GROMACS .gro file of C-alpha atoms in nm:
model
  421
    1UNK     CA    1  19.720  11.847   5.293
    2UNK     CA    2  19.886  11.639   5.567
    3UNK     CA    3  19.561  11.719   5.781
    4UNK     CA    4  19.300  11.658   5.443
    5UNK     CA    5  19.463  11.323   5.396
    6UNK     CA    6  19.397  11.183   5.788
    7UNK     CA    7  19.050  11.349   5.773
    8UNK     CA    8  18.959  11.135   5.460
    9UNK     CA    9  19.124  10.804   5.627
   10UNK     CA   10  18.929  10.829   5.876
   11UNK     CA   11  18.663  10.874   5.699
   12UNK     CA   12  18.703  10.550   5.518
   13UNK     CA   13  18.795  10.394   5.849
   14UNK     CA   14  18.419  10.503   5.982
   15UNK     CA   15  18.269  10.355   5.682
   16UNK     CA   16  18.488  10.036   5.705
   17UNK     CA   17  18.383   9.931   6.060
   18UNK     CA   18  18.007  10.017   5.978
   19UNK     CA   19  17.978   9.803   5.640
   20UNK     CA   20  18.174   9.549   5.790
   21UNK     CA   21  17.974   9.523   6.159
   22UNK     CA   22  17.649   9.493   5.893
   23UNK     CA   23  17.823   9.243   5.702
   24UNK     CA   24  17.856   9.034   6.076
   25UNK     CA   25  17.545   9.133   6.149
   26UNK     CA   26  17.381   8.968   5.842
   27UNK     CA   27  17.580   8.632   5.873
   28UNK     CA   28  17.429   8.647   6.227
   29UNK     CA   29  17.043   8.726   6.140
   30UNK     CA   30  17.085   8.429   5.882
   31UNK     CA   31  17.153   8.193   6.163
   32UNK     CA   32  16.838   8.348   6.373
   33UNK     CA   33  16.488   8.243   6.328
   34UNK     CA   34  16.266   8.488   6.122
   35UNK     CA   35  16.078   8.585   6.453
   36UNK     CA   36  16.475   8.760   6.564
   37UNK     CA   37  16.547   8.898   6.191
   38UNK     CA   38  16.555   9.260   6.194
   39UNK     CA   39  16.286   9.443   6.105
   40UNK     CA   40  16.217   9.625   5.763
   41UNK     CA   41  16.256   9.965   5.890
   42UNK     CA   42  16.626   9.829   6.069
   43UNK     CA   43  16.722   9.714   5.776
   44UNK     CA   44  16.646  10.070   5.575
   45UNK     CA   45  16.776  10.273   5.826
   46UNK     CA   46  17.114  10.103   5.831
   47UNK     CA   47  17.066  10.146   5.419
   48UNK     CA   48  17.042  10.486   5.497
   49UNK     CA   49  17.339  10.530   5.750
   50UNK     CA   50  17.532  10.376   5.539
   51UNK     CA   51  17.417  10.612   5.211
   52UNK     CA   52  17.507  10.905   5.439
   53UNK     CA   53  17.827  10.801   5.548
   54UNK     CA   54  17.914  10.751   5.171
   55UNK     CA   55  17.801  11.079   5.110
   56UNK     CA   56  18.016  11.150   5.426
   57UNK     CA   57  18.358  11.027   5.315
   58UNK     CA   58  18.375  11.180   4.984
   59UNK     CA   59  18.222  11.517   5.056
   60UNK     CA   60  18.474  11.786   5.168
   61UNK     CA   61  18.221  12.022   5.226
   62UNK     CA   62  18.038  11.975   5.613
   63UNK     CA   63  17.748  12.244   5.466
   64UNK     CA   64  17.706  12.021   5.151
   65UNK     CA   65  17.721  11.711   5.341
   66UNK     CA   66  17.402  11.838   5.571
   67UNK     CA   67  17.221  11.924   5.284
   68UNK     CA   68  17.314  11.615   5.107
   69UNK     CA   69  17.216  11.405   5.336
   70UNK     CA   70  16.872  11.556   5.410
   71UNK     CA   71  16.820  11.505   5.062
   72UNK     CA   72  16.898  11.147   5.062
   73UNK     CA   73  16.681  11.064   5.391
   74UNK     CA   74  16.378  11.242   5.263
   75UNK     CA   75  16.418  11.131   4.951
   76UNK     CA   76  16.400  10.753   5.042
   77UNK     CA   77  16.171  10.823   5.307
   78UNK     CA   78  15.943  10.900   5.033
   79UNK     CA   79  16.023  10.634   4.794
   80UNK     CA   80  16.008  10.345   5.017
   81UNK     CA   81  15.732  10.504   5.242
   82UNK     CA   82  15.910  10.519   5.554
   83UNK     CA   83  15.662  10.687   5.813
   84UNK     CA   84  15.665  10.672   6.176
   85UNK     CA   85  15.356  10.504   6.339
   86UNK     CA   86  15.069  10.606   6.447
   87UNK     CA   87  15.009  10.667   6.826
   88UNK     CA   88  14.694  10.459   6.950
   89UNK     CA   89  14.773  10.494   7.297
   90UNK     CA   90  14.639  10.804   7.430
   91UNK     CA   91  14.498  10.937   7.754
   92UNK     CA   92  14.280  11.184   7.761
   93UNK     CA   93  14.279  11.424   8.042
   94UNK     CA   94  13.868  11.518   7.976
   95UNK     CA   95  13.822  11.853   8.174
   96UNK     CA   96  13.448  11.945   8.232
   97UNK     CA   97  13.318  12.253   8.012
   98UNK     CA   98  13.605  12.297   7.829
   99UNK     CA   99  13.541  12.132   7.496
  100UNK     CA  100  13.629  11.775   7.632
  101UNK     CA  101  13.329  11.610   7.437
  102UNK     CA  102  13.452  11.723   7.123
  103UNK     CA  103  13.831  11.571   7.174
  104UNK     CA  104  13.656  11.268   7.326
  105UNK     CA  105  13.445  11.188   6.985
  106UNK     CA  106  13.728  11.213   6.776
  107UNK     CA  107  13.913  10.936   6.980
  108UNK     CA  108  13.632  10.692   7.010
  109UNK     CA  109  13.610  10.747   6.597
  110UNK     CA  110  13.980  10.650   6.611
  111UNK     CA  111  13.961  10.368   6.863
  112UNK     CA  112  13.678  10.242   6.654
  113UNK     CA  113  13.800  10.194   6.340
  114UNK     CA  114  14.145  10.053   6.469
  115UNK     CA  115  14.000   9.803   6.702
  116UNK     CA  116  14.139   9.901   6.998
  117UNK     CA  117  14.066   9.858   7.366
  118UNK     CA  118  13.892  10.142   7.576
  119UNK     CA  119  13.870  10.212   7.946
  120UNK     CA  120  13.558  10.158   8.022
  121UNK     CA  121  13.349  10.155   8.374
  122UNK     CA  122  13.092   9.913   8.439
  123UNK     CA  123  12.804  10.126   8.463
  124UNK     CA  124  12.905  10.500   8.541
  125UNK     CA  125  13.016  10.790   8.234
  126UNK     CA  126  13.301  10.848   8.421
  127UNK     CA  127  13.588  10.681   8.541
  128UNK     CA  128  13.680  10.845   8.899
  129UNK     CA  129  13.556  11.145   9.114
  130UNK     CA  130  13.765  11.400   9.299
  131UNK     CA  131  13.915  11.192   9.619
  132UNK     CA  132  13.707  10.897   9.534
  133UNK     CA  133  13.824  10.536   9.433
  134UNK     CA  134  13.774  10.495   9.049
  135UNK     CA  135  13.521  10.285   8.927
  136UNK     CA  136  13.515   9.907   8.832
  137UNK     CA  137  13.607   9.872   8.494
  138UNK     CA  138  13.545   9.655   8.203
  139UNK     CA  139  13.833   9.441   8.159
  140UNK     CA  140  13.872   9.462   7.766
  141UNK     CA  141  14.181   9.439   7.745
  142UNK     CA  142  14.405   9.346   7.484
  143UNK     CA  143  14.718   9.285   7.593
  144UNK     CA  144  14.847   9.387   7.907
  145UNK     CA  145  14.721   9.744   7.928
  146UNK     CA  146  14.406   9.971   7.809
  147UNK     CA  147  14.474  10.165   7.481
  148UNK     CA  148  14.286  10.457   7.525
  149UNK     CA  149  14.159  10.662   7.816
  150UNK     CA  150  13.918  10.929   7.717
  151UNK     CA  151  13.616  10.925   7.997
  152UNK     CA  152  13.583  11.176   8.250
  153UNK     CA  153  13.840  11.116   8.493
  154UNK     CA  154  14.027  11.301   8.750
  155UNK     CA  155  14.452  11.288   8.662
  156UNK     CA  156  14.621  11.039   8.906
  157UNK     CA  157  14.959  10.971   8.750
  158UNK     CA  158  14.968  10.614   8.912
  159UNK     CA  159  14.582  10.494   8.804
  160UNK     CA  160  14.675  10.625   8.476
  161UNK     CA  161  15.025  10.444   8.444
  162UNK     CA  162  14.807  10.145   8.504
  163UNK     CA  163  14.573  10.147   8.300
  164UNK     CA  164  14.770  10.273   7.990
  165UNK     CA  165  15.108  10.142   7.845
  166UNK     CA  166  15.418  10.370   7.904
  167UNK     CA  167  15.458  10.501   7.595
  168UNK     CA  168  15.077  10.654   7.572
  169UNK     CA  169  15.050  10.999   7.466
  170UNK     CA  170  14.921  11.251   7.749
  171UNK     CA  171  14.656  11.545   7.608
  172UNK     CA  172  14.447  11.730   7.831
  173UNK     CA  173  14.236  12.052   7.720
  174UNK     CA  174  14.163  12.389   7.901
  175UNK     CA  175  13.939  12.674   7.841
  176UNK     CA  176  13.898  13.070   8.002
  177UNK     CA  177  13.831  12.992   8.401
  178UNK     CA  178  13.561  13.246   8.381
  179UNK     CA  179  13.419  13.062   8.040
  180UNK     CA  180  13.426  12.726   8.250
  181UNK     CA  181  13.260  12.829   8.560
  182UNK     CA  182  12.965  13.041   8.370
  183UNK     CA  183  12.919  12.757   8.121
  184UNK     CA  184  12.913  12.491   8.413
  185UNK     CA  185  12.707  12.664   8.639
  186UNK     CA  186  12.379  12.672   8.335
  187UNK     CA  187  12.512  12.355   8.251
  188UNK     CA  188  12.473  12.225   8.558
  189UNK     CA  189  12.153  12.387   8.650
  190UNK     CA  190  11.963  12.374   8.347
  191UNK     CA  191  12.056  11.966   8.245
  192UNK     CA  192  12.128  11.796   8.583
  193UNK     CA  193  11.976  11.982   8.832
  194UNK     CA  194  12.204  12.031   9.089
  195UNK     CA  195  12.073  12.146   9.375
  196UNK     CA  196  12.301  12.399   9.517
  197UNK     CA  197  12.290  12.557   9.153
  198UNK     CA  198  11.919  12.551   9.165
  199UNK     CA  199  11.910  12.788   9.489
  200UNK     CA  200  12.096  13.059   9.350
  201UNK     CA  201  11.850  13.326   9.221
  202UNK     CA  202  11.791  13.354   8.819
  203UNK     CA  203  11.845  13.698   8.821
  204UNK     CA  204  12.223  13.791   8.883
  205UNK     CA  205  12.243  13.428   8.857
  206UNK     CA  206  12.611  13.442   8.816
  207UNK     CA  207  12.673  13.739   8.986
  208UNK     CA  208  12.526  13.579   9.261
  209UNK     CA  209  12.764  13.300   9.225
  210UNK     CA  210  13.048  13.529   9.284
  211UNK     CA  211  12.947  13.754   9.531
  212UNK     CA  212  12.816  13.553   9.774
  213UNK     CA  213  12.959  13.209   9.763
  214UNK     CA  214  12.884  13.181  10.139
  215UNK     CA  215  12.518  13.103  10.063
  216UNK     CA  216  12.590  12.903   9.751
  217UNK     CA  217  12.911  12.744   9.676
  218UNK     CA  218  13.146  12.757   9.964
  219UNK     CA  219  13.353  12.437   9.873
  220UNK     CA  220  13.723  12.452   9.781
  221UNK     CA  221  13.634  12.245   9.467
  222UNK     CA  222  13.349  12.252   9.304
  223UNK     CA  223  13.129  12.237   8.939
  224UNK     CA  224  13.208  12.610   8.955
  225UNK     CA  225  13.504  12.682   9.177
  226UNK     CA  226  13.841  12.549   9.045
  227UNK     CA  227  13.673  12.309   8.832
  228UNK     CA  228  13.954  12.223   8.562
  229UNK     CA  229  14.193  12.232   8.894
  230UNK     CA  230  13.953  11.953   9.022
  231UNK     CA  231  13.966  11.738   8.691
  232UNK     CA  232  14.379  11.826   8.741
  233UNK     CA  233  14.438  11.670   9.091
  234UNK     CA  234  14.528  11.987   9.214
  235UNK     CA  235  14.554  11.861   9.604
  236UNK     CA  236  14.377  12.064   9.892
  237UNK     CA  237  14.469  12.305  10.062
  238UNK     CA  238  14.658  12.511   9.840
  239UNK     CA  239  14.603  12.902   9.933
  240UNK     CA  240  14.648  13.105   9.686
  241UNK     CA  241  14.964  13.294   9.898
  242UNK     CA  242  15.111  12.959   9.835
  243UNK     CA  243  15.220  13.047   9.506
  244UNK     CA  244  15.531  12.829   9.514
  245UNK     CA  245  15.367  12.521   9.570
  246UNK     CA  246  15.087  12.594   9.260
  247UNK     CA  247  15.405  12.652   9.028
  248UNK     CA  248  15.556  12.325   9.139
  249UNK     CA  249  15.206  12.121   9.106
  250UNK     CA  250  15.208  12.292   8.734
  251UNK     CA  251  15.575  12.192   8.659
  252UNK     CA  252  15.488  11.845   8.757
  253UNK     CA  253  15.172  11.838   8.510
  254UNK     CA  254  15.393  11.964   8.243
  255UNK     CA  255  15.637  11.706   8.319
  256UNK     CA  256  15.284  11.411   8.283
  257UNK     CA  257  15.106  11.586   7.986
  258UNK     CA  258  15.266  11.615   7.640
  259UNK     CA  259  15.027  11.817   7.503
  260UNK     CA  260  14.769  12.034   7.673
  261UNK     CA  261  14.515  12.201   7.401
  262UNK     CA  262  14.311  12.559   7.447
  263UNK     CA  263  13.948  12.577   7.377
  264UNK     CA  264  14.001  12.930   7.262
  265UNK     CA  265  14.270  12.822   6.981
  266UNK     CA  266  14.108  12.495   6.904
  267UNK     CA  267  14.189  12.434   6.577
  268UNK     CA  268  14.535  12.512   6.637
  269UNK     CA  269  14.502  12.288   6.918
  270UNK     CA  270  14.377  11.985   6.680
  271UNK     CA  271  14.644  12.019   6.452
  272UNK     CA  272  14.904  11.999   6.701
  273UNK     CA  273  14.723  11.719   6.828
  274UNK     CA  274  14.723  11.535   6.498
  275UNK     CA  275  15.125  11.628   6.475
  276UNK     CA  276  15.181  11.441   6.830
  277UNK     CA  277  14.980  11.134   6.716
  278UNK     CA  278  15.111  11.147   6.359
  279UNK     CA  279  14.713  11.132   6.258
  280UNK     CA  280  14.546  11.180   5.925
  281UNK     CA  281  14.346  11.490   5.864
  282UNK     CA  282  14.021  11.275   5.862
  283UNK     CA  283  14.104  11.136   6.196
  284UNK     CA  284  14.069  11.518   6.360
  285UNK     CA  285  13.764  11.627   6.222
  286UNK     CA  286  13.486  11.743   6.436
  287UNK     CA  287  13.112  11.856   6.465
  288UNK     CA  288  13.125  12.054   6.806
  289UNK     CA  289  12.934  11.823   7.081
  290UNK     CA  290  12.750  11.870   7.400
  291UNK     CA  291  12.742  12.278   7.358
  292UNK     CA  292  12.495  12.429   7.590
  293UNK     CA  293  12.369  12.806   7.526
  294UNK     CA  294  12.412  13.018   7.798
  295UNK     CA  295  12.453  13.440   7.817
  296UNK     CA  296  12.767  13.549   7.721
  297UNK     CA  297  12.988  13.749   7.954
  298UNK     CA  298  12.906  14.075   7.839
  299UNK     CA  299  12.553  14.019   7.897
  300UNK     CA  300  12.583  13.924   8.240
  301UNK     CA  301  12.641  14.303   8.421
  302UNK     CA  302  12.984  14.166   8.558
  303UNK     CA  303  13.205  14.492   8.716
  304UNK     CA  304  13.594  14.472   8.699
  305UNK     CA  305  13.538  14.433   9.072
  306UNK     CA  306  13.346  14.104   9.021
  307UNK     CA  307  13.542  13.983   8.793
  308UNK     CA  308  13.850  13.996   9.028
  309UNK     CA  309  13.665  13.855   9.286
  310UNK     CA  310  13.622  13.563   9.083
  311UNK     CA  311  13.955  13.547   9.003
  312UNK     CA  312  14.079  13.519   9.357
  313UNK     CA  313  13.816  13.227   9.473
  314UNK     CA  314  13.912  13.030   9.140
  315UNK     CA  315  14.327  13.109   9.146
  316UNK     CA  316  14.380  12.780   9.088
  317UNK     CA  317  14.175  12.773   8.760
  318UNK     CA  318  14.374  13.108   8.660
  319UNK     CA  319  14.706  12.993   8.731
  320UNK     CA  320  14.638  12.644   8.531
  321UNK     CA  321  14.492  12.862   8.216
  322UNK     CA  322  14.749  13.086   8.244
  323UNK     CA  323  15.053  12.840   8.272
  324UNK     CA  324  14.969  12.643   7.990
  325UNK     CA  325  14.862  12.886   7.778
  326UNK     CA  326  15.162  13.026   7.784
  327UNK     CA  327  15.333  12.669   7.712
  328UNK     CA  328  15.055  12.659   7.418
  329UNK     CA  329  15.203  12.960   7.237
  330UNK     CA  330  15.544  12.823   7.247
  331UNK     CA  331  15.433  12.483   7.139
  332UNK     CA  332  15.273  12.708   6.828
  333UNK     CA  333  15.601  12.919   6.738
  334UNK     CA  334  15.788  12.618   6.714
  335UNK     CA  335  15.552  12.435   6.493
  336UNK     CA  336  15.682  12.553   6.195
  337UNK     CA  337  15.616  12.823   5.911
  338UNK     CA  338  15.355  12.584   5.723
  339UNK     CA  339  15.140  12.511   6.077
  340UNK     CA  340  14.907  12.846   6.004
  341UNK     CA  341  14.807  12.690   5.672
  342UNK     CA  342  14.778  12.378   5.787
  343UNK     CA  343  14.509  12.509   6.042
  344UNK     CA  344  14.366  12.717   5.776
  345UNK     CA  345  14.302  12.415   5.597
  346UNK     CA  346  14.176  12.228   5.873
  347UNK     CA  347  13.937  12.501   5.898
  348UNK     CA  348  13.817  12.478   5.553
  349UNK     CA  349  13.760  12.108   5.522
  350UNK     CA  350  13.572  12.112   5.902
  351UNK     CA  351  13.342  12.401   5.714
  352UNK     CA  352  13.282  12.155   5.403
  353UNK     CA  353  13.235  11.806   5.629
  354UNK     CA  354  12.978  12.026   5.870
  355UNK     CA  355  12.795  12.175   5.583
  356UNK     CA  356  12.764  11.823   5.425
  357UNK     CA  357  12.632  11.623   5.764
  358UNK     CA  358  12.448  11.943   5.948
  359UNK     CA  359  12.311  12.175   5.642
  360UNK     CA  360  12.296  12.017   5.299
  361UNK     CA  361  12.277  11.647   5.313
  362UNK     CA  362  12.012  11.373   5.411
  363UNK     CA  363  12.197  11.159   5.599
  364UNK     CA  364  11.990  10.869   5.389
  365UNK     CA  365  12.187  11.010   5.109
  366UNK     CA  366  12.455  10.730   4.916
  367UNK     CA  367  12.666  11.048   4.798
  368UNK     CA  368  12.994  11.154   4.973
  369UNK     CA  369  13.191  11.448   5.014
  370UNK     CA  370  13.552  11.387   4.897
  371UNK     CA  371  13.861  11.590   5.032
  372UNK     CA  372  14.102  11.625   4.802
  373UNK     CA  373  14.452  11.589   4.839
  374UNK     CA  374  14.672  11.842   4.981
  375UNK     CA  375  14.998  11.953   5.112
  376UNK     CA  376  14.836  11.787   5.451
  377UNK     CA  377  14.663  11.487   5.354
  378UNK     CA  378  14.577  11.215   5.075
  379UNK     CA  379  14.222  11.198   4.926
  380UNK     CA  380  13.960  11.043   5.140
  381UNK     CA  381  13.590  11.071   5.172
  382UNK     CA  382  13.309  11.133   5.396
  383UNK     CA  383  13.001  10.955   5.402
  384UNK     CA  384  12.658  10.955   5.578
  385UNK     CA  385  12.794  10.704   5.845
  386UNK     CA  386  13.105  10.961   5.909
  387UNK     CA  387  12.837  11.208   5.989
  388UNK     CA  388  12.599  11.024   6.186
  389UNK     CA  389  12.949  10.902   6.380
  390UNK     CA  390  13.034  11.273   6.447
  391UNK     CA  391  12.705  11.348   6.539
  392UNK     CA  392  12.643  11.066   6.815
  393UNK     CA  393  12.660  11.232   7.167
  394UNK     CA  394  12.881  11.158   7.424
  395UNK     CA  395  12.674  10.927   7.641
  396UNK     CA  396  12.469  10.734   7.337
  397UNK     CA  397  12.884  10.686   7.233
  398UNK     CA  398  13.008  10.524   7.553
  399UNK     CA  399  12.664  10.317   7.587
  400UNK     CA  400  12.711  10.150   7.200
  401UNK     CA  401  13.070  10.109   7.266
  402UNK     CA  402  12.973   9.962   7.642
  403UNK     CA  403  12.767   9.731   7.472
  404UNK     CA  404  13.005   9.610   7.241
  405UNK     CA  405  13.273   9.546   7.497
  406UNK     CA  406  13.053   9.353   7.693
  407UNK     CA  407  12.952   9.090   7.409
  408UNK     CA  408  13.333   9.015   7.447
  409UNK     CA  409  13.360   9.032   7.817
  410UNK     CA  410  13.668   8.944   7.976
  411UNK     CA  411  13.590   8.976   8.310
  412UNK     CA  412  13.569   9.282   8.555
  413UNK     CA  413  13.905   9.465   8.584
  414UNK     CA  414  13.884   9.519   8.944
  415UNK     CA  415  14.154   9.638   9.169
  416UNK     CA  416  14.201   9.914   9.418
  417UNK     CA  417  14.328  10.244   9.348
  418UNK     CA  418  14.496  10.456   9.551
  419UNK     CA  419  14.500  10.807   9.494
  420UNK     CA  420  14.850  10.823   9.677
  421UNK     CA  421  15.138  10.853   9.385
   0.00000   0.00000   0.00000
């Protein structure tokens, strides 16, 4: 009893000091100007320390105090609408072949219809090139940093920390290493011409590619050699007995990226994506962009033997998939029991928006598709401007944006990068 009675004066003590501190703390904020008043959401949450220590006090219980004071949190969390922000800083790690184009729509939607600043070179799609400076820049900025990042780009912790504020999110996106390099190599061949691409031989083509890289693509780095490593920052030189130092360059990009999406589970990928930026469902909709069609693997009269070769000249790619794929499935087990009907849902109301813009719809059409409201988002609509927005490719995007940055030109953001962290 002796022990009970001590407990609850303490108790009582706790909530003494606490009411009283916000007692001083309110004569003081009445002798501040407004601009130093606390704001609203200081103000509830010492409403709702204060609740819980109540709750605290008189409950003898500790297992019905927890549940208590869950109750009470989410309860006026609810009533008074207390949700955390939206993240609108964001960099966006764009990896080539790998789905990037799609991610990258979906943030200039965003950035669009918040208003905020992009990163955006002068003249070039992209913002730097493996080794090379980065490009001048369009200085559009808003305060003292760019808001989001979501140009090709190859990662460089410091360039990044520069251009973006600290507390910018960090996504990046991968896909299968054999995926990439096939889907590069017709990419490259078939829409830009490269030349080394063009040399290889259409039959075998990517057979050829493997086998005999001597003749055709002999570079550490390349469109189709360690690609996504490339994108990365992966630094030279890196054999693949050198296993040590790959694990430690893949720690490190774990420690820079807080999320790092697979093409393969993309809609799981979205959804955790719209959990890290505490998005709306409408925000992470998508109509797939830039896909180029290309023979699948299957059809391409690969042996085991190939394949493995492959594997070796690209270890780099491997070992990146691999790590974070890993990561990805953990990330996914500790989303929550609800996260494989929240992607289920997701995938229904992508099925509806794309059926609407791509199928059913004239896009001169006044009628819109409403979602309606579920366990995962309010009721909002899509119209014909929604689908023409989705629709817009990746370089007709960064052109109309370009253009629009540049009728409120601030200048050239110009400086020197170095690629040296």
């Amino acid at each position: 009893m002796e022990d009970a009675a001590m407990q609850t004066k303490r108790r009582y003590h706790i909530l003494f000091f606490v009411l009283r501190k916000n007692r001083n703390d309110d004569a003081r904020d009445e002798n501040r100007s407004k601009k130093t008043r606390c704001s609203k959401w200081g103000r509830l949450s010492v409403v709702i320390a204060a609740i819980v220590l109540v709750v605290y006090a008189f409950c003898p219980n500790p297992q019905l105090f927890t549940n208590l004071s869950h109750k009470i949190s989410n309860y006026i969390s609810i009533t008074l609408n207390l949700t955390t922000p939206e993240v609108r800083h964001v960099g966006f790690l764009k990896v080539h072949k790998a789905g990037g184009s799609t991610i990258q729509n979906i943030l200039f939607r965003f950035g669009i219809r918040r208003n905020v600043s992009f990163v955006m070179p002068v003249t070039q799609y992209k913002l730097s090139e493996f080794g090379k400076v980065p490009y001048d820049i369009l200085n559009n900025k808003q305060g003292h940093h760019f808001d989001i990042l979501t140009i090709h780009s190859v990662y460089n912790e410091s360039v990044y920390a520069r251009l973006l504020p600290r507390d910018a999110a960090r996504v990046a996106i991968v896909r299968d290493p054999l995926e990439v390099m096939i889907s590069g190599a017709y990419y490259h061949r078939d829409v830009w011409g490269v030349d080394y691409l063009r040399k290889v031989p259409n039959d075998n083509y990517i057979k050829n590619l493997i086998l005999f890289p001597e003749m055709y693509d002999n570079n550490e780095f390349s469109l189709t050699r360690n690609s996504m490593a490339m994108d990365f920052g992966f630094p030279k030189g890196l054999p693949c007995t050198e296993s040590d130092s790959v694990q430690h360059y893949l720690s490190y990009l774990n420690g820079n990226f807080d999320l790092v999406m697979i093409l393969e589970r993309f809609d799981e990928s979205l959804v955790l994506l719209k959990r890290l930026l505490r998005w709306t469902l409408k925000d992470i909709l998508y109509i797939p962009q830039n896909t180029h069609h290309h023979p699948a693997i299957s059809d391409l009269n690969l042996s085991s033997s190939d394949i493995s070769k492959f594997e070796l000249r690209n270890f780099l790619d491997v070992s990146l998939y691999n790590y974070f794929s890993n990561i990805f499935k953990l990330k996914v087990l500790a989303a929550g029991d609800d996260f494989k009907y929240e992607v289920e849902h997701l995938q229904s109301v992508v099925s509806k928006v794309t059926d609407y813009c791509v199928f059913h719809e004239s896009l001169s059409n006044s009628r819109h598709l409403t979602v309606y409201k579920s366990d995962w988002n309010a009721e909002f609509n899509m119209n014909a401007d929604d689908c023409r927005t989705m629709m817009t490719s990746e370089l007709k995007f960064i052109d109309k944006i370009r253009t629009v940055v540049k009728t409120n030109l601030r200048g050239v953001h110009n400086k020197t990068f170095s690629f040296k962290s």
